[in-house]
Amino acid sequence: MALIELKGITKYYEMGNQVVRALDGIDITVLRNDYLAFIGSSGSGKSTMLNILGCLDKPTTGQYHLNGKNVETLNQNELSEIRNLEIGFIFQSFNLLPRSTALSNVMQPLIYRNVPYAQRKKLALEALERVGLGDRTDHLPNQLSGGQRQRVAIARALVTQPSILLADEPTGNLDSKTTVEIMALFDALHKEGQTLIVVTHEDEIAQHCHRVVEMKDGRIASDSARASTTEVNR
Amino acid sequence: MFFALFESSRAAFMSIFAHGLRSFLTTLGIVIGVASVIAVVSITQGMSVFIGDTFSSLGSNSLTIESYTPLEDQMKGIRARLTPDDLDIIERRIDGIASITPILYANRASQVRYGSQTAFSQIFGTTHAFQDVSQSYMKFGRFIAASDNDTRRRIVIIGDKVRENLSLPENPVNEFVEIGGEWLKIVGLLEPKGEIMGFSQDDMVLMPFSTMQSIQGNQARTDIQIQLSLTEQANIETVSQQLTSILRNAHGLDNEEDDDFTIQTSEQLMETFDTIISMVTIVVGGIVSISLLVGGIGIMNIMLVSVTERTREIGICKAIGAKRHHILMQFLIEALLLSLLGGLIGLAIGYGLGSLIASSIPGFPPAAIPLWSVVLALGFSGFVGVLFGILPAAKAANLDPIDALRYE
Ligand SMILES: Nc1ncnc2c1ncn2[C@@H]1O[C@H](COP(=O)(O)OP(=O)(O)OP(=O)(O)O)[C@@H](O)[C@H]1O
Ligand SMILES: [Mg+2]
């Protein structure tokens, strides 16, 4: 069964009497253990797409099924729960809580699941270990390098064992060496069976992914998966 | 639920201490409000505890009867009086009196002179029974004897304050003082009683009732005060009623006329004091609740700023799964803790202030804080915190995650 199924998704922003069509009719299916890259020029709607996939934003029209659930009908609290249980979000600007240590940041999503403290700490340490930050747990975000912050953010996304990991230009603020390290981590996660969706406009990153979807003006211009199937059908 | 509460409190504590100075300034309104309530309450409560003690030592079974002229009559030139005849009637017809004594205040200038020193004092004539009624004890010499009154002996008993004011020797017995042109011999010095609320209990000059009458020129218009104490068995209510009917009868008052005298029990006196004190407390409490209100608005203001400042953080929390109640709780608890903290600081300052004021006024009773005022002050400041925290907390909880994350 498909993990994600989008049908006729649109997102319109009304700016005065002008309508911005950030997404203009998207149909896409994402399978379990897909490793997918959204590429496209700036303003093509990639981030909007990812925010809707991550249940942070709601589409103007269209249907979204995540893990069999119809997301459309859910209220804010239920969406929070979906984000907590199903989704791990990684942002370009890291979005860590500035006054919490690395460990606390990673423990944070587990609070909303009512995991007791000791258990939370154990899971968070494991996640930090997994991203190679086992020795920086007591640092505040401003005491960490950009690459380390993004690792903390990845650990925070992983600690809940989400069914899907969403990353919006995860290496946009990082140098090329760190980028390689982060991508290696993503590759490893994919090998372990993790489903990943990455937004990027760097070809090197897209090359890591097994499926590349190009967006243009809020529409899907090409989809490597679909291209191959059309070839087969032909 | 409890779990969420605990986590929210932890987060709230962290953010309060992260902005230590600002938190303190925010809560200053509450601090001042609570401090002034507690200062006032501690002083008035100290006073009322002290007054209670003082009056219970006076004994609850003593009565004072005074003449009373309504304002209307005063303007017509009529003056109500209590006379020695009234005293006689009471003495003869009322049961249960342990002792009864007249008091005749000097109606001219109450000046006492000794050598070159003069002093103003409370000068009155009375009988030997006054010693019982007022529970006075002698330091030197003796009290007025029954025979002093019979012979209009020219003697006085003085309080310690008078002795001090006139620079009389430690033991003033056998010295002479001049009152209204007459020379009187000091035969006794009263044991000092101290002060009640700044008023000396030892500033008095006593002489035999008949001596006072003769000094005043034996006027027919004598108006006395009658003090009496009752026996253990006597009921103060019953005696008051009997006194009223006997005196009304003696003064020839018909049913329509009001009493031309008042009967005051020490209990009534204490109630009067209590009423005054509670009125002061209520008035000050009212003023202070306005300051708490202002403090609450201060908290709301800063909480709103804090919500705006932390919009992005709220967005992050929501993105990783925080529900409305998680955010709501965190901010509500923060407001509550902030105001409770203010309440606690205010409590400490208020008590300190109260004690300081009480101890810097000589003879003032020590400050006392009853438990109810602590509970009230903390309860009220907590209430203010929650009340004024709801709006900012709801604003935070209702933030849309994507808008909050985009907030710069
Ligand atoms: N909140 C908003 N209000 C109005 N228009 C918006 C809003 N968010 C996005 N848009 C518009 O939607 C379009 C798509 O934006 P989006 O952020 O998805 O682009 P993107 O593909 O992520 O671009 P980039 O690569 O620069 O991040 C843009 O034209 C943008 O101006
Ligand atoms: Mg973008």
XYZ file of C-alpha atoms in Angstrom, chain B residues 14-405:
392
model
C 13.090 27.712 32.633
C 11.698 30.613 30.692
C 11.049 32.676 33.856
C 14.631 32.277 34.984
C 15.989 32.786 31.487
C 14.602 36.329 31.716
C 15.293 36.939 35.393
C 15.225 40.717 35.439
C 12.310 41.015 33.090
C 10.321 38.458 35.053
C 10.982 40.403 38.207
C 9.951 43.723 36.682
C 6.853 42.096 35.245
C 5.785 40.811 38.572
C 6.624 44.043 40.394
C 3.003 45.187 40.205
C 1.931 42.046 42.028
C 4.822 42.392 44.472
C 3.781 45.923 45.392
C 0.122 45.020 45.587
C 0.618 42.030 47.833
C 3.271 43.799 49.918
C 0.906 46.661 50.722
C -1.985 44.326 51.564
C 0.186 42.293 53.851
C 1.779 45.345 55.473
C -1.622 46.851 56.255
C -3.154 43.581 57.351
C -0.200 42.699 59.551
C -0.367 46.068 61.296
C -4.118 46.123 61.807
C -4.156 42.490 62.857
C -1.361 43.124 65.324
C -3.413 46.002 66.643
C -6.591 43.995 66.961
C -4.847 41.070 68.668
C -3.349 43.562 71.103
C -6.634 45.341 71.724
C -8.294 41.998 72.286
C -5.689 41.109 74.913
C -5.962 44.508 76.570
C -9.714 44.411 76.881
C -9.850 40.868 78.097
C -7.455 41.910 80.855
C -9.859 44.718 81.724
C -12.487 42.078 82.332
C -15.577 41.562 80.307
C -17.940 42.320 83.160
C -17.441 46.015 83.620
C -19.792 48.771 82.523
C -19.501 52.509 82.020
C -22.543 54.794 82.125
C -22.301 58.300 80.731
C -24.777 61.047 80.075
C -25.673 61.477 76.452
C -27.223 64.541 74.842
C -28.515 64.182 71.281
C -27.248 66.904 68.963
C -30.764 68.291 68.569
C -31.042 68.902 72.303
C -27.530 70.297 72.545
C -28.533 73.034 70.151
C -31.546 73.859 72.327
C -29.156 74.263 75.238
C -30.374 71.183 77.052
C -27.695 69.005 78.620
C -28.323 65.530 79.884
C -26.678 64.707 83.201
C -25.890 61.824 85.459
C -25.954 62.816 89.122
C -24.807 61.292 92.380
C -28.504 60.575 92.965
C -28.481 58.251 89.955
C -25.523 56.497 91.510
C -27.470 56.041 94.743
C -30.459 54.577 92.947
C -28.306 52.140 91.007
C -26.432 51.094 94.094
C -29.666 50.457 95.986
C -31.751 48.775 93.277
C -29.428 46.690 91.089
C -28.226 43.255 92.154
C -24.944 41.740 91.102
C -22.739 44.813 91.450
C -19.297 43.983 92.740
C -18.203 47.573 92.968
C -19.497 50.902 91.733
C -17.757 54.209 91.563
C -18.518 57.703 90.293
C -16.029 59.617 88.216
C -16.180 63.379 88.134
C -13.919 64.970 85.578
C -12.450 68.384 86.266
C -14.379 70.792 84.111
C -11.878 73.621 84.123
C -8.369 73.466 82.720
C -6.870 70.182 83.862
C -3.627 71.683 85.028
C -1.419 70.375 87.805
C 1.479 72.326 89.220
C 4.433 71.228 91.295
C 7.037 73.809 92.105
C 7.813 75.540 88.841
C 6.557 72.635 86.686
C 3.046 72.488 85.260
C 1.466 69.623 83.353
C -1.881 68.794 81.804
C -3.446 65.606 82.899
C -6.706 63.759 83.220
C -7.984 64.877 86.609
C -11.042 63.312 88.192
C -12.716 62.623 91.464
C -13.762 59.123 92.409
C -14.116 56.763 95.356
C -12.149 53.896 96.834
C -14.136 51.487 94.654
C -12.336 52.776 91.564
C -9.344 50.705 92.501
C -11.374 47.534 92.026
C -13.164 48.672 88.905
C -10.027 49.785 87.153
C -7.827 47.085 88.634
C -5.192 49.564 89.705
C -2.353 48.732 92.068
C -0.204 50.992 94.188
C 3.490 51.456 93.751
C 3.873 53.779 96.739
C 1.457 54.993 99.383
C -2.216 54.181 99.447
C -5.380 54.545 97.404
C -8.374 56.764 98.255
C -10.080 55.508 101.397
C -13.771 55.725 102.216
C -13.028 58.225 104.959
C -11.256 60.558 102.497
C -14.576 61.104 100.764
C -16.455 61.699 104.024
C -14.051 64.396 105.119
C -13.352 65.853 101.685
C -9.710 65.352 102.413
C -7.435 67.289 100.080
C -5.348 64.443 98.769
C -4.479 63.039 95.329
C -3.226 59.797 93.844
C -1.137 60.231 90.700
C -0.069 58.074 87.794
C 3.577 57.566 86.949
C 3.400 59.713 83.813
C 2.260 62.715 85.862
C 5.093 62.151 88.313
C 7.501 62.133 85.393
C 5.993 65.241 83.774
C 6.183 67.215 87.023
C 9.708 66.001 87.818
C 8.486 64.654 91.146
C 10.791 62.375 93.103
C 10.763 58.600 92.613
C 8.487 58.326 95.637
C 6.260 61.432 95.501
C 4.218 60.612 98.598
C 3.779 63.602 100.954
C 4.643 66.139 98.227
C 2.045 68.830 97.470
C 0.619 69.752 94.069
C -1.645 72.632 93.106
C -4.864 72.070 91.159
C -7.288 74.939 90.485
C -5.757 77.082 93.167
C -5.991 74.393 95.834
C -3.044 72.559 97.376
C -3.412 68.828 97.624
C -1.163 66.263 99.183
C 0.026 63.224 97.200
C -0.747 60.066 99.176
C -0.125 57.434 96.531
C 1.569 56.567 93.230
C -0.109 54.064 90.902
C 1.738 51.115 89.456
C 2.477 52.037 85.780
C 0.208 50.343 83.207
C 1.977 51.366 80.027
C 0.344 52.502 76.819
C -2.491 51.389 74.602
C -1.843 52.465 71.021
C 0.302 55.395 72.022
C -1.981 56.609 74.790
C -0.453 56.525 78.231
C -2.541 54.754 80.854
C -0.579 56.492 83.589
C -1.406 60.096 82.831
C -4.043 60.659 85.508
C -4.657 62.424 88.795
C -7.285 60.994 91.141
C -8.823 62.641 94.163
C -11.775 61.884 96.424
C -15.073 62.498 94.696
C -16.255 64.963 97.375
C -12.962 66.860 97.185
C -13.437 67.324 93.449
C -16.988 68.528 94.061
C -15.805 71.095 96.544
C -12.971 72.280 94.275
C -15.531 72.747 91.516
C -17.530 74.983 93.804
C -20.258 72.466 94.552
C -22.154 73.213 91.387
C -25.631 71.754 91.131
C -24.948 70.795 87.558
C -22.566 67.977 88.339
C -22.377 65.438 85.478
C -20.655 62.248 86.518
C -19.606 59.064 84.861
C -20.440 55.846 86.647
C -18.211 52.822 86.373
C -19.265 49.516 87.796
C -18.045 45.979 87.748
C -20.335 42.995 88.190
C -20.062 39.856 90.231
C -19.183 36.596 88.516
C -22.794 35.426 88.537
C -24.314 38.594 87.115
C -25.372 38.653 83.484
C -24.135 41.770 81.754
C -27.143 41.899 79.378
C -29.696 41.663 82.156
C -27.929 44.288 84.220
C -27.756 46.648 81.238
C -31.506 46.267 80.733
C -32.241 46.889 84.409
C -29.953 49.917 84.405
C -31.719 51.325 81.371
C -35.186 51.013 82.843
C -34.167 52.369 86.251
C -32.362 55.357 84.782
C -35.178 56.111 82.314
C -37.568 56.028 85.221
C -35.369 58.273 87.371
C -34.966 60.781 84.548
C -38.704 60.799 83.888
C -38.391 59.786 80.214
C -41.568 58.705 78.457
C -41.761 56.038 75.799
C -41.149 58.353 72.882
C -37.992 59.887 74.283
C -34.585 58.395 73.663
C -32.192 57.465 76.451
C -30.282 60.460 77.770
C -27.392 58.240 78.786
C -25.300 55.472 77.258
C -24.197 52.216 78.790
C -20.981 50.885 77.397
C -19.524 47.497 78.133
C -15.866 46.813 77.523
C -16.987 44.286 74.951
C -18.794 46.993 73.024
C -15.714 49.149 73.153
C -13.704 46.330 71.713
C -16.274 45.776 68.988
C -16.027 49.449 68.086
C -12.286 49.134 67.710
C -12.699 45.998 65.667
C -15.184 47.725 63.370
C -12.778 50.585 62.773
C -9.958 48.174 62.055
C -11.959 46.079 59.643
C -13.104 49.209 57.851
C -9.508 50.339 57.427
C -8.613 46.861 56.195
C -11.444 46.830 53.671
C -10.711 50.294 52.317
C -7.002 49.605 51.955
C -7.798 46.189 50.512
C -9.927 47.880 47.872
C -7.190 50.283 46.911
C -4.693 47.477 46.820
C -6.812 45.237 44.624
C -6.641 47.984 42.031
C -2.857 47.743 42.184
C -3.109 43.966 41.799
C -5.299 44.559 38.756
C -2.658 46.829 37.308
C -0.043 44.193 38.143
C -2.134 41.614 36.322
C -2.333 43.795 33.244
C 1.465 44.145 33.415
C 1.777 40.382 33.414
C -0.609 40.070 30.503
C 1.359 42.648 28.578
C 4.683 40.903 29.059
C 3.157 37.513 28.370
C 1.836 38.833 25.067
C 5.296 40.132 24.223
C 6.734 36.796 25.236
C 4.280 34.921 23.000
C 5.268 37.108 20.063
C 8.954 36.642 20.825
C 8.572 32.903 21.011
C 6.291 32.544 18.017
C 8.947 30.561 16.203
C 9.540 28.286 19.190
C 5.821 27.672 19.418
C 5.850 26.821 15.732
C 8.706 24.354 16.273
C 6.892 22.698 19.176
C 3.745 22.394 17.111
C 5.681 21.015 14.149
C 7.057 18.205 16.306
C 3.682 17.386 17.801
C 2.665 19.835 20.551
C -1.106 20.052 20.876
C -3.060 23.144 21.878
C -3.197 22.199 25.536
C 0.565 21.684 25.736
C 1.207 25.273 24.627
C -1.724 26.671 26.583
C -0.532 24.994 29.776
C 3.017 26.175 29.383
C 2.051 29.819 29.083
C -0.711 29.661 31.658
C 1.590 28.041 34.178
C 4.235 30.596 33.367
C 1.796 33.427 34.122
C 0.643 31.642 37.267
C 4.187 31.027 38.510
C 5.173 34.577 37.694
C 2.344 36.047 39.732
C 2.731 33.526 42.568
C 6.404 34.360 42.738
C 5.445 38.025 42.881
C 2.934 37.177 45.587
C 5.577 35.401 47.660
C 8.090 38.221 47.329
C 5.321 40.693 48.154
C 4.410 38.632 51.200
C 7.962 38.781 52.508
C 8.354 42.496 51.804
C 4.931 43.271 53.242
C 5.657 41.431 56.460
C 9.046 43.113 56.725
C 7.455 46.503 56.138
C 4.695 45.848 58.649
C 7.159 44.745 61.316
C 9.366 47.724 60.582
C 6.503 50.208 60.928
C 5.147 48.487 64.012
C 8.529 48.434 65.708
C 9.462 51.995 64.766
C 6.400 53.454 66.510
C 6.957 53.178 70.258
C 4.264 51.331 72.115
C 2.813 49.976 68.888
C 1.844 46.306 68.999
C 3.987 43.869 66.954
C 2.804 42.976 63.435
C 0.934 39.712 63.002
C 0.008 37.901 59.793
C -3.013 35.652 60.035
C -2.973 32.584 57.781
C -6.078 33.728 55.913
C -4.279 36.805 54.621
C -1.412 34.704 53.275
C -3.837 32.342 51.566
C -5.855 35.280 50.280
C -2.833 37.168 48.960
C -1.380 34.129 47.189
C -4.785 32.970 45.994
C -5.580 36.382 44.632
C -2.264 36.842 42.878
C -2.546 33.342 41.414
C -6.037 34.189 40.241
C -4.755 37.401 38.668
C -1.999 35.424 36.930
C -4.398 32.884 35.472
C -6.972 35.519 34.551
C -4.505 37.694 32.710
C -2.484 34.735 31.423
C -5.435 33.179 29.610
C -5.450 35.646 26.745
C -1.733 35.363 25.870
C -1.755 31.601 26.422
C -4.768 31.138 24.164
C -3.117 33.325 21.559
C -0.026 31.109 21.681
C -2.004 27.875 21.595
C -4.045 28.964 18.587
C -1.042 29.869 16.444
C -0.989 28.131 13.102
C 2.208 26.029 12.957
C 3.219 27.092 9.465
C 2.649 30.795 10.178
C 4.542 30.500 13.442
C 7.487 28.804 11.726
